[in-house]
CSV table of C-alpha atoms and ligand atoms in Angstrom, one decimal:
chain,number,residue,atom,x,y,z
L,1,MET,CA,-71.2,113.3,-2.0
L,2,LEU,CA,-73.5,116.1,-3.0
L,3,VAL,CA,-76.3,116.0,-5.5
L,4,VAL,CA,-76.9,119.3,-7.1
L,5,MET,CA,-80.4,119.8,-8.4
L,6,GLN,CA,-81.1,122.0,-11.5
L,7,ALA,CA,-82.4,125.5,-10.6
L,8,HIS,CA,-85.9,124.6,-11.9
L,9,ALA,CA,-86.0,121.1,-10.3
L,10,THR,CA,-89.5,120.4,-8.8
L,11,GLU,CA,-90.2,119.4,-5.3
L,12,GLU,CA,-91.2,116.0,-6.5
L,13,GLN,CA,-87.9,115.6,-8.3
L,14,VAL,CA,-86.0,116.4,-5.1
L,15,ARG,CA,-88.1,114.0,-3.2
L,16,ALA,CA,-87.6,111.2,-5.7
L,17,VAL,CA,-83.8,111.7,-5.5
L,18,CYS,CA,-83.9,111.6,-1.7
L,19,GLU,CA,-86.0,108.4,-1.9
L,20,LYS,CA,-83.5,106.9,-4.1
L,21,ILE,CA,-80.6,107.8,-1.8
L,22,GLU,CA,-82.5,106.3,1.1
L,23,SER,CA,-83.2,103.1,-0.9
L,24,LEU,CA,-79.4,102.7,-1.5
L,25,GLY,CA,-79.0,102.6,2.3
L,26,TYR,CA,-77.6,106.2,2.7
L,27,ARG,CA,-79.1,109.2,4.3
L,28,ALA,CA,-80.4,112.2,2.2
L,29,HIS,CA,-80.1,115.8,3.4
L,30,ALA,CA,-82.0,118.3,1.2
L,31,MET,CA,-80.7,121.6,1.7
L,32,PRO,CA,-82.7,124.3,-0.2
L,33,GLY,CA,-80.5,127.3,-1.2
L,34,ALA,CA,-81.5,130.7,-3.0
L,35,GLN,CA,-80.5,129.3,-6.4
L,36,ARG,CA,-81.0,125.6,-6.3
L,37,THR,CA,-81.4,122.6,-3.9
L,38,ALA,CA,-78.4,120.5,-3.0
L,39,ILE,CA,-78.8,117.2,-1.3
L,40,GLY,CA,-76.0,115.9,0.9
L,41,VAL,CA,-75.5,112.2,1.0
L,42,THR,CA,-74.1,110.7,4.3
L,43,GLY,CA,-73.8,107.4,5.7
L,44,ASN,CA,-71.7,106.0,3.0
L,45,ARG,CA,-68.3,104.5,4.0
L,46,GLY,CA,-66.7,104.7,0.6
L,47,GLU,CA,-67.7,106.3,-2.7
L,48,VAL,CA,-71.4,106.5,-3.6
L,49,GLU,CA,-72.2,104.8,-7.0
L,50,PRO,CA,-73.3,107.8,-9.0
L,51,GLY,CA,-74.7,106.1,-12.0
L,52,THR,CA,-78.3,105.9,-11.1
L,53,LEU,CA,-78.6,109.2,-9.4
L,54,GLU,CA,-77.0,111.1,-12.2
L,55,GLU,CA,-79.6,110.0,-14.7
L,56,MET,CA,-82.6,111.1,-12.6
L,57,PRO,CA,-84.8,113.9,-13.7
L,58,GLY,CA,-83.8,117.3,-12.3
L,59,VAL,CA,-80.3,116.4,-11.3
L,60,GLN,CA,-77.6,118.7,-12.6
L,61,GLU,CA,-74.4,117.1,-11.2
L,62,LEU,CA,-72.9,114.9,-8.6
L,63,ILE,CA,-70.0,116.5,-6.6
L,64,ARG,CA,-67.6,114.6,-4.4
L,65,VAL,CA,-67.2,116.6,-1.1
L,66,SER,CA,-63.6,115.9,-0.1
L,67,LYS,CA,-63.8,117.8,3.3
L,68,PRO,CA,-64.5,115.6,6.3
L,69,TYR,CA,-67.4,117.8,7.2
L,70,LYS,CA,-70.1,118.0,4.7
L,71,LEU,CA,-73.5,119.3,5.8
L,72,VAL,CA,-71.8,122.3,7.7
L,73,SER,CA,-69.9,123.2,4.7
L,74,ARG,CA,-70.4,126.0,2.2
L,75,ASP,CA,-70.1,123.4,-0.6
L,76,VAL,CA,-73.5,122.0,0.4
L,77,LYS,CA,-75.1,125.4,1.0
L,78,GLU,CA,-73.6,128.6,-0.2
L,79,GLU,CA,-75.7,131.3,1.5
L,80,ASN,CA,-75.6,131.8,5.3
L,81,THR,CA,-77.9,129.9,7.4
L,82,VAL,CA,-80.5,131.9,9.6
L,83,VAL,CA,-81.7,130.0,12.5
L,84,GLY,CA,-85.1,130.9,13.7
L,85,CYS,CA,-87.1,130.2,16.9
L,86,PRO,CA,-90.8,129.3,16.3
L,87,GLY,CA,-93.2,131.7,18.0
L,88,SER,CA,-90.9,134.7,17.8
L,89,ASP,CA,-89.0,136.8,15.3
L,90,ALA,CA,-85.7,136.2,17.0
L,91,THR,CA,-83.1,134.8,14.6
L,92,VAL,CA,-79.5,134.0,14.6
L,93,GLY,CA,-77.5,134.6,11.4
L,94,GLY,CA,-79.8,137.2,9.9
L,95,LYS,CA,-79.0,141.1,9.6
L,96,GLN,CA,-80.1,141.7,13.2
L,97,LEU,CA,-77.5,140.6,15.7
L,98,ALA,CA,-78.6,137.9,18.2
L,99,ILE,CA,-78.2,139.1,21.6
L,100,MET,CA,-78.3,136.4,24.4
L,101,ALA,CA,-77.8,137.5,28.0
L,102,GLY,CA,-78.5,136.3,31.6
L,103,PRO,CA,-77.0,134.7,34.6
L,104,CYS,CA,-74.5,131.8,34.4
L,105,ALA,CA,-76.9,129.8,36.5
L,106,ILE,CA,-80.5,130.2,37.5
L,107,GLU,CA,-80.2,130.6,41.4
L,108,SER,CA,-83.8,131.5,42.3
L,109,ARG,CA,-87.0,133.0,40.8
L,110,GLU,CA,-86.3,136.5,42.0
L,111,GLN,CA,-82.6,136.4,40.8
L,112,ALA,CA,-83.7,135.1,37.4
L,113,PHE,CA,-86.6,137.6,36.9
L,114,SER,CA,-84.6,140.5,38.0
L,115,VAL,CA,-81.8,139.9,35.4
L,116,ALA,CA,-84.3,139.0,32.7
L,117,GLU,CA,-86.2,142.3,33.2
L,118,ARG,CA,-83.0,144.2,32.8
L,119,VAL,CA,-81.7,142.3,29.8
L,120,HIS,CA,-85.0,142.3,28.1
L,121,ARG,CA,-85.2,146.1,28.5
L,122,ALA,CA,-81.8,146.5,27.1
L,123,GLY,CA,-82.8,144.8,23.8
L,124,ALA,CA,-81.7,141.2,24.3
L,125,GLN,CA,-84.0,138.6,22.5
L,126,PHE,CA,-82.7,135.6,24.2
L,127,PHE,CA,-82.4,134.8,27.9
L,128,ARG,CA,-79.4,132.4,28.9
L,129,GLY,CA,-79.3,130.7,32.2
L,130,GLY,CA,-78.0,127.4,33.4
L,131,ALA,CA,-80.2,124.8,35.1
L,132,TYR,CA,-77.7,122.0,34.8
L,133,LYS,CA,-74.2,123.2,35.5
L,134,PRO,CA,-71.1,121.3,34.4
L,135,ARG,CA,-68.9,122.5,37.4
L,136,THR,CA,-65.2,121.7,37.7
L,137,SER,CA,-65.9,120.7,41.4
L,138,PRO,CA,-68.6,118.2,42.5
L,139,TYR,CA,-69.0,120.5,45.6
L,140,SER,CA,-69.8,123.6,43.7
L,141,PHE,CA,-73.5,124.6,42.9
L,142,GLN,CA,-74.8,122.2,40.3
L,143,GLY,CA,-77.9,124.0,39.2
L,144,LEU,CA,-81.7,123.9,40.1
L,145,GLU,CA,-82.4,121.4,37.3
L,146,GLU,CA,-86.0,121.1,36.4
L,147,GLU,CA,-87.0,123.9,38.8
L,148,GLY,CA,-84.6,126.2,36.9
L,149,LEU,CA,-86.1,125.3,33.5
L,150,ARG,CA,-89.6,126.1,34.9
L,151,ILE,CA,-88.4,129.5,36.0
L,152,MET,CA,-87.0,130.1,32.5
L,153,ALA,CA,-90.3,129.0,30.9
L,154,GLU,CA,-92.1,131.6,33.1
L,155,ILE,CA,-89.6,134.3,32.0
L,156,ARG,CA,-90.4,133.4,28.3
L,157,ASP,CA,-94.1,133.9,29.0
L,158,ARG,CA,-93.6,137.1,30.9
L,159,PHE,CA,-91.0,138.9,28.7
L,160,GLY,CA,-91.1,137.0,25.3
L,161,LEU,CA,-87.4,136.2,25.6
L,162,ARG,CA,-86.4,132.9,23.9
L,163,ILE,CA,-84.7,130.6,26.4
L,164,VAL,CA,-81.1,129.2,25.8
L,165,THR,CA,-79.9,126.6,28.3
L,166,GLU,CA,-77.5,123.8,28.7
L,167,ALA,CA,-78.1,120.1,28.6
L,168,ILE,CA,-75.3,118.1,30.1
L,169,ASP,CA,-76.5,114.6,29.4
L,170,HIS,CA,-79.3,112.7,27.7
L,171,GLU,CA,-81.6,112.9,30.6
L,172,SER,CA,-81.4,116.7,31.0
L,173,LEU,CA,-81.6,117.1,27.2
L,174,GLU,CA,-85.1,115.5,27.2
L,175,LEU,CA,-86.1,118.2,29.8
L,176,VAL,CA,-84.2,121.1,28.1
L,177,GLU,CA,-85.9,120.2,24.8
L,178,ARG,CA,-89.3,120.3,26.5
L,179,TYR,CA,-88.9,123.8,28.4
L,180,ALA,CA,-86.4,125.8,26.2
L,181,ASP,CA,-86.1,127.3,22.8
L,182,VAL,CA,-82.4,126.6,22.2
L,183,ILE,CA,-80.5,123.6,23.5
L,184,GLN,CA,-76.9,124.6,24.7
L,185,ILE,CA,-74.1,122.0,24.4
L,186,GLY,CA,-71.3,123.2,26.5
L,187,ALA,CA,-67.5,123.3,25.8
L,188,ARG,CA,-66.9,120.2,28.0
L,189,ASN,CA,-69.4,118.2,26.0
L,190,MET,CA,-68.2,119.3,22.4
L,191,GLN,CA,-67.0,115.9,21.7
L,192,ASN,CA,-69.5,113.9,23.7
L,193,PHE,CA,-70.6,112.2,20.5
L,194,SER,CA,-73.7,110.4,21.8
L,195,LEU,CA,-75.1,113.7,23.2
L,196,LEU,CA,-74.3,115.5,20.0
L,197,LYS,CA,-76.3,112.7,18.1
L,198,ARG,CA,-79.2,113.1,20.6
L,199,ALA,CA,-79.2,116.8,20.0
L,200,GLY,CA,-79.2,116.0,16.3
L,201,ARG,CA,-82.5,114.2,16.8
L,202,ALA,CA,-84.1,117.2,18.8
L,203,LYS,CA,-86.5,119.5,17.1
L,204,LYS,CA,-85.0,122.7,18.5
L,205,PRO,CA,-82.0,124.7,17.5
L,206,VAL,CA,-78.7,123.8,19.1
L,207,LEU,CA,-76.1,126.3,20.3
L,208,LEU,CA,-72.8,124.4,20.2
L,209,LYS,CA,-69.9,125.8,22.2
L,210,ARG,CA,-66.3,125.3,21.1
L,211,GLY,CA,-64.4,122.8,23.2
L,212,MET,CA,-61.6,124.5,25.1
L,213,SER,CA,-58.9,122.9,23.1
L,214,ALA,CA,-60.8,122.1,19.9
L,215,THR,CA,-59.3,123.0,16.5
L,216,LEU,CA,-61.5,124.5,13.8
L,217,GLU,CA,-61.9,121.2,12.2
L,218,GLU,CA,-62.8,119.3,15.4
L,219,PHE,CA,-65.4,122.1,16.1
L,220,LEU,CA,-67.1,121.8,12.6
L,221,MET,CA,-67.1,118.0,12.9
L,222,ALA,CA,-69.0,118.3,16.1
L,223,ALA,CA,-71.5,120.4,14.3
L,224,GLU,CA,-71.6,117.7,11.6
L,225,TYR,CA,-72.6,115.1,14.1
L,226,ILE,CA,-75.6,117.1,15.1
L,227,MET,CA,-76.6,117.8,11.4
L,228,SER,CA,-76.0,114.3,10.3
L,229,GLU,CA,-79.0,113.3,12.5
L,230,GLY,CA,-81.1,115.8,10.7
L,231,ASN,CA,-81.1,118.9,12.8
L,232,TYR,CA,-79.9,121.7,10.6
L,233,LYS,CA,-80.5,124.4,13.2
L,234,VAL,CA,-77.0,124.7,14.6
L,235,VAL,CA,-75.5,127.8,16.0
L,236,LEU,CA,-71.7,127.9,16.7
L,237,CYS,CA,-70.2,129.7,19.7
L,238,GLU,CA,-66.7,130.8,20.2
L,239,ARG,CA,-66.1,130.8,24.0
L,240,GLY,CA,-62.2,130.9,24.3
L,241,VAL,CA,-59.6,128.3,24.4
L,242,ARG,CA,-56.9,127.3,26.9
L,243,THR,CA,-53.5,128.9,26.3
L,244,PHE,CA,-50.5,129.9,28.4
L,245,ALA,CA,-52.0,133.4,28.9
L,246,ASP,CA,-52.8,133.8,32.5
L,247,HIS,CA,-54.4,137.4,32.4
L,248,THR,CA,-57.6,135.9,31.2
L,249,ARG,CA,-59.5,132.7,32.1
L,250,ASN,CA,-59.4,131.7,28.4
L,251,THR,CA,-58.1,133.2,25.3
L,252,LEU,CA,-61.0,134.5,23.1
L,253,ASP,CA,-60.0,133.4,19.5
L,254,LEU,CA,-62.0,136.0,17.5
L,255,SER,CA,-60.0,134.8,14.3
L,256,LEU,CA,-62.2,131.8,14.4
L,257,VAL,CA,-65.2,133.9,13.4
L,258,PRO,CA,-63.9,134.7,9.7
L,259,ALA,CA,-62.3,131.1,9.5
L,260,VAL,CA,-65.6,129.5,10.3
L,261,GLN,CA,-67.6,131.8,7.9
L,262,ARG,CA,-65.2,130.9,5.0
L,263,LEU,CA,-65.8,127.3,5.5
L,264,SER,CA,-69.5,127.1,6.9
L,265,HIS,CA,-72.9,128.5,6.3
L,266,LEU,CA,-73.8,128.1,10.0
L,267,PRO,CA,-74.1,131.2,12.2
L,268,ILE,CA,-71.5,131.8,14.8
L,269,VAL,CA,-71.9,133.9,18.1
L,270,VAL,CA,-69.3,134.9,20.7
L,271,ASP,CA,-69.1,134.5,24.3
L,272,PRO,CA,-66.9,137.1,25.8
L,273,SER,CA,-67.8,136.1,29.4
L,274,HIS,CA,-66.2,132.6,29.4
L,275,GLY,CA,-63.9,133.9,26.8
L,276,THR,CA,-62.1,136.3,29.2
L,277,GLY,CA,-63.5,135.4,32.6
L,278,LYS,CA,-62.9,139.1,33.7
L,279,ARG,CA,-65.8,141.5,33.9
L,280,ASN,CA,-63.7,144.4,32.7
L,281,LYS,CA,-62.8,142.7,29.5
L,282,VAL,CA,-66.4,141.7,28.5
L,283,THR,CA,-67.5,144.9,26.9
L,284,PRO,CA,-64.2,145.5,24.9
L,285,LEU,CA,-64.2,141.9,23.5
L,286,SER,CA,-67.9,142.3,22.7
L,287,ARG,CA,-67.2,145.3,20.5
L,288,ALA,CA,-64.4,143.3,18.8
L,289,ALA,CA,-66.6,140.4,18.3
L,290,ILE,CA,-69.3,142.4,16.4
L,291,ALA,CA,-66.6,144.2,14.4
L,292,VAL,CA,-65.0,140.9,13.4
L,293,GLY,CA,-68.5,139.7,11.9
L,294,ALA,CA,-70.0,137.6,14.7
L,295,ASP,CA,-73.7,136.9,14.3
L,296,GLY,CA,-74.4,137.8,18.0
L,297,LEU,CA,-73.2,137.7,21.5
L,298,ILE,CA,-73.9,135.5,24.7
L,299,VAL,CA,-73.1,137.4,27.8
L,300,GLU,CA,-73.4,136.7,31.6
L,301,VAL,CA,-75.3,139.2,33.6
L,302,HIS,CA,-76.0,139.3,37.3
L,303,CYS,CA,-77.8,141.8,39.5
L,304,ASP,CA,-75.6,140.9,42.5
L,305,PRO,CA,-72.5,139.3,41.0
L,306,ASP,CA,-70.5,139.3,44.4
L,307,ARG,CA,-73.1,136.8,45.7
L,308,ALA,CA,-73.5,134.8,42.4
L,309,LEU,CA,-73.3,131.0,42.8
L,310,SER,CA,-71.3,130.6,39.7
L,311,ASP,CA,-69.2,133.0,37.4
L,312,GLY,CA,-69.8,136.1,39.4
L,313,ILE,CA,-66.4,137.7,38.5
L,314,GLN,CA,-67.2,137.7,34.8
L,315,SER,CA,-70.8,138.7,35.1
L,316,LEU,CA,-71.7,142.2,34.1
L,317,TYR,CA,-73.9,144.4,36.3
L,318,PRO,CA,-77.1,145.3,34.4
L,319,ASP,CA,-76.0,148.9,34.0
L,320,GLN,CA,-72.8,147.7,32.3
L,321,PHE,CA,-74.8,145.5,30.0
L,322,ASP,CA,-76.8,148.7,28.9
L,323,GLU,CA,-73.7,150.3,28.1
L,324,LEU,CA,-72.4,147.3,26.2
L,325,MET,CA,-75.6,147.3,24.1
L,326,ASN,CA,-75.1,151.0,23.6
L,327,GLN,CA,-71.7,150.5,22.1
L,328,VAL,CA,-72.7,147.5,20.1
L,329,ARG,CA,-75.6,149.4,18.6
L,330,GLN,CA,-73.0,151.9,17.3
L,331,ILE,CA,-70.6,149.4,15.8
L,332,ALA,CA,-73.3,147.2,14.2
L,333,PRO,CA,-74.2,149.4,11.2
L,334,VAL,CA,-70.4,149.7,10.4
L,335,VAL,CA,-70.5,146.1,9.6
L,336,GLY,CA,-74.0,146.0,8.1
L,337,ARG,CA,-75.8,144.7,11.1
L,338,SER,CA,-78.4,146.1,13.4
L,339,VAL,CA,-79.4,145.5,17.0
L,340,ALA,CA,-82.9,145.3,18.3
L,341,SER,CA,-84.0,148.5,20.2
L,342,GLU,CA,-84.4,148.9,23.9
L,343,GLN,CA,-87.8,147.9,25.2
L,344,PRO,CA,-90.0,150.3,27.1
L,345,GLN,CA,-91.2,148.7,30.2
L,346,SER,CA,-94.8,148.8,29.0
L,347,ALA,CA,-93.8,146.4,26.2
L,348,LEU,CA,-93.8,143.3,28.5
L,349,GLN,CA,-96.0,140.5,27.5
L,350,THR,CA,-98.6,139.7,30.1
L,351,SER,CA,-98.4,136.3,31.9
L,352,ALA,CA,-99.9,133.3,30.0
Z,401,PEP,C1,-72.0,128.4,30.4
Z,401,PEP,O1,-72.4,128.9,29.2
Z,401,PEP,O2,-72.4,128.9,31.5
Z,401,PEP,C2,-70.8,127.5,30.3
Z,401,PEP,C3,-70.7,126.6,31.2
Z,401,PEP,O3,-70.1,127.7,29.2
Z,401,PEP,P1,-68.9,126.7,28.5
Z,401,PEP,O4,-69.5,125.4,28.3
Z,401,PEP,O5,-68.5,127.6,27.3
Z,401,PEP,O6,-67.8,126.7,29.6
Z,402,MN,MN1,-70.8,130.6,33.3
């Protein structure tokens, strides 16, 4: 159920309707839009009794939302959501593309800083790096854990980059929430419902990766889990799905981008690194992702990929990332977007 408020409804009227909804035992999600505020009602098992709400001051109409996802839907909020990061002007979903880059895993302070310096200079606003790695083998490098988070917090202080890093369980989510700017939920956890709910109670934006066999509806329902707990700052990420194709690690499903944008107001970025698993395919697919209308990219970069502790074969060398940025900068204006400019070395923030 959706309560659509009149365009001139006051804040008090919106608040009164929310309180009424909560008093009926449901949850109210006020979503202010450009024209009017809509209030999503969740927590109801069946129909919400519309009577009392319909009569309240400021209410225009009540609409039944028939889709299984509600808060992620454009029915609730027509205009695109722009997810911001407090303390910076980096956003996802605005005119400027969000570029996230960094190594698959944080391996050492030196390794992380050398990549951060290069991706920052190339114009990325977000630094990605795993401190908790969900590896297929228990014998593979599992990440530096809290030490990795500390290194990334230092990178934020030094370069002003916003930090995106994965939480793999409740325990790591507590720490990731404390140190990072964006909480990544990985493909393997896209249907870890208790983790999604916990991310929904976090105060920071969530980057939700598509599960490797998830349908569009399952993906949107995973986002709905996060939003239903009150965290509306969700960024979706297409990272490739399993198919019979064996020339790539996954098949990057770029058709998901316009499909999501039709149904949802949430921003969506593309991960061409996991989406292809091959270094030589990352730049071509990045071009395609921007052309298809993605709100940004998340790309793996490493200064010495042959010695990387994870995902070296899909990691770009910094020079290749410079070239990727060059090409994306040329394509962006064609689709009405822009890319942050390169940073002179002198633009570095001084250590806090
Ligand atoms: C990653 O971003 O390093 C990662 C593990 O991604 P995914 O969850 O998409 O496999
Ligand atoms: Mn990786």
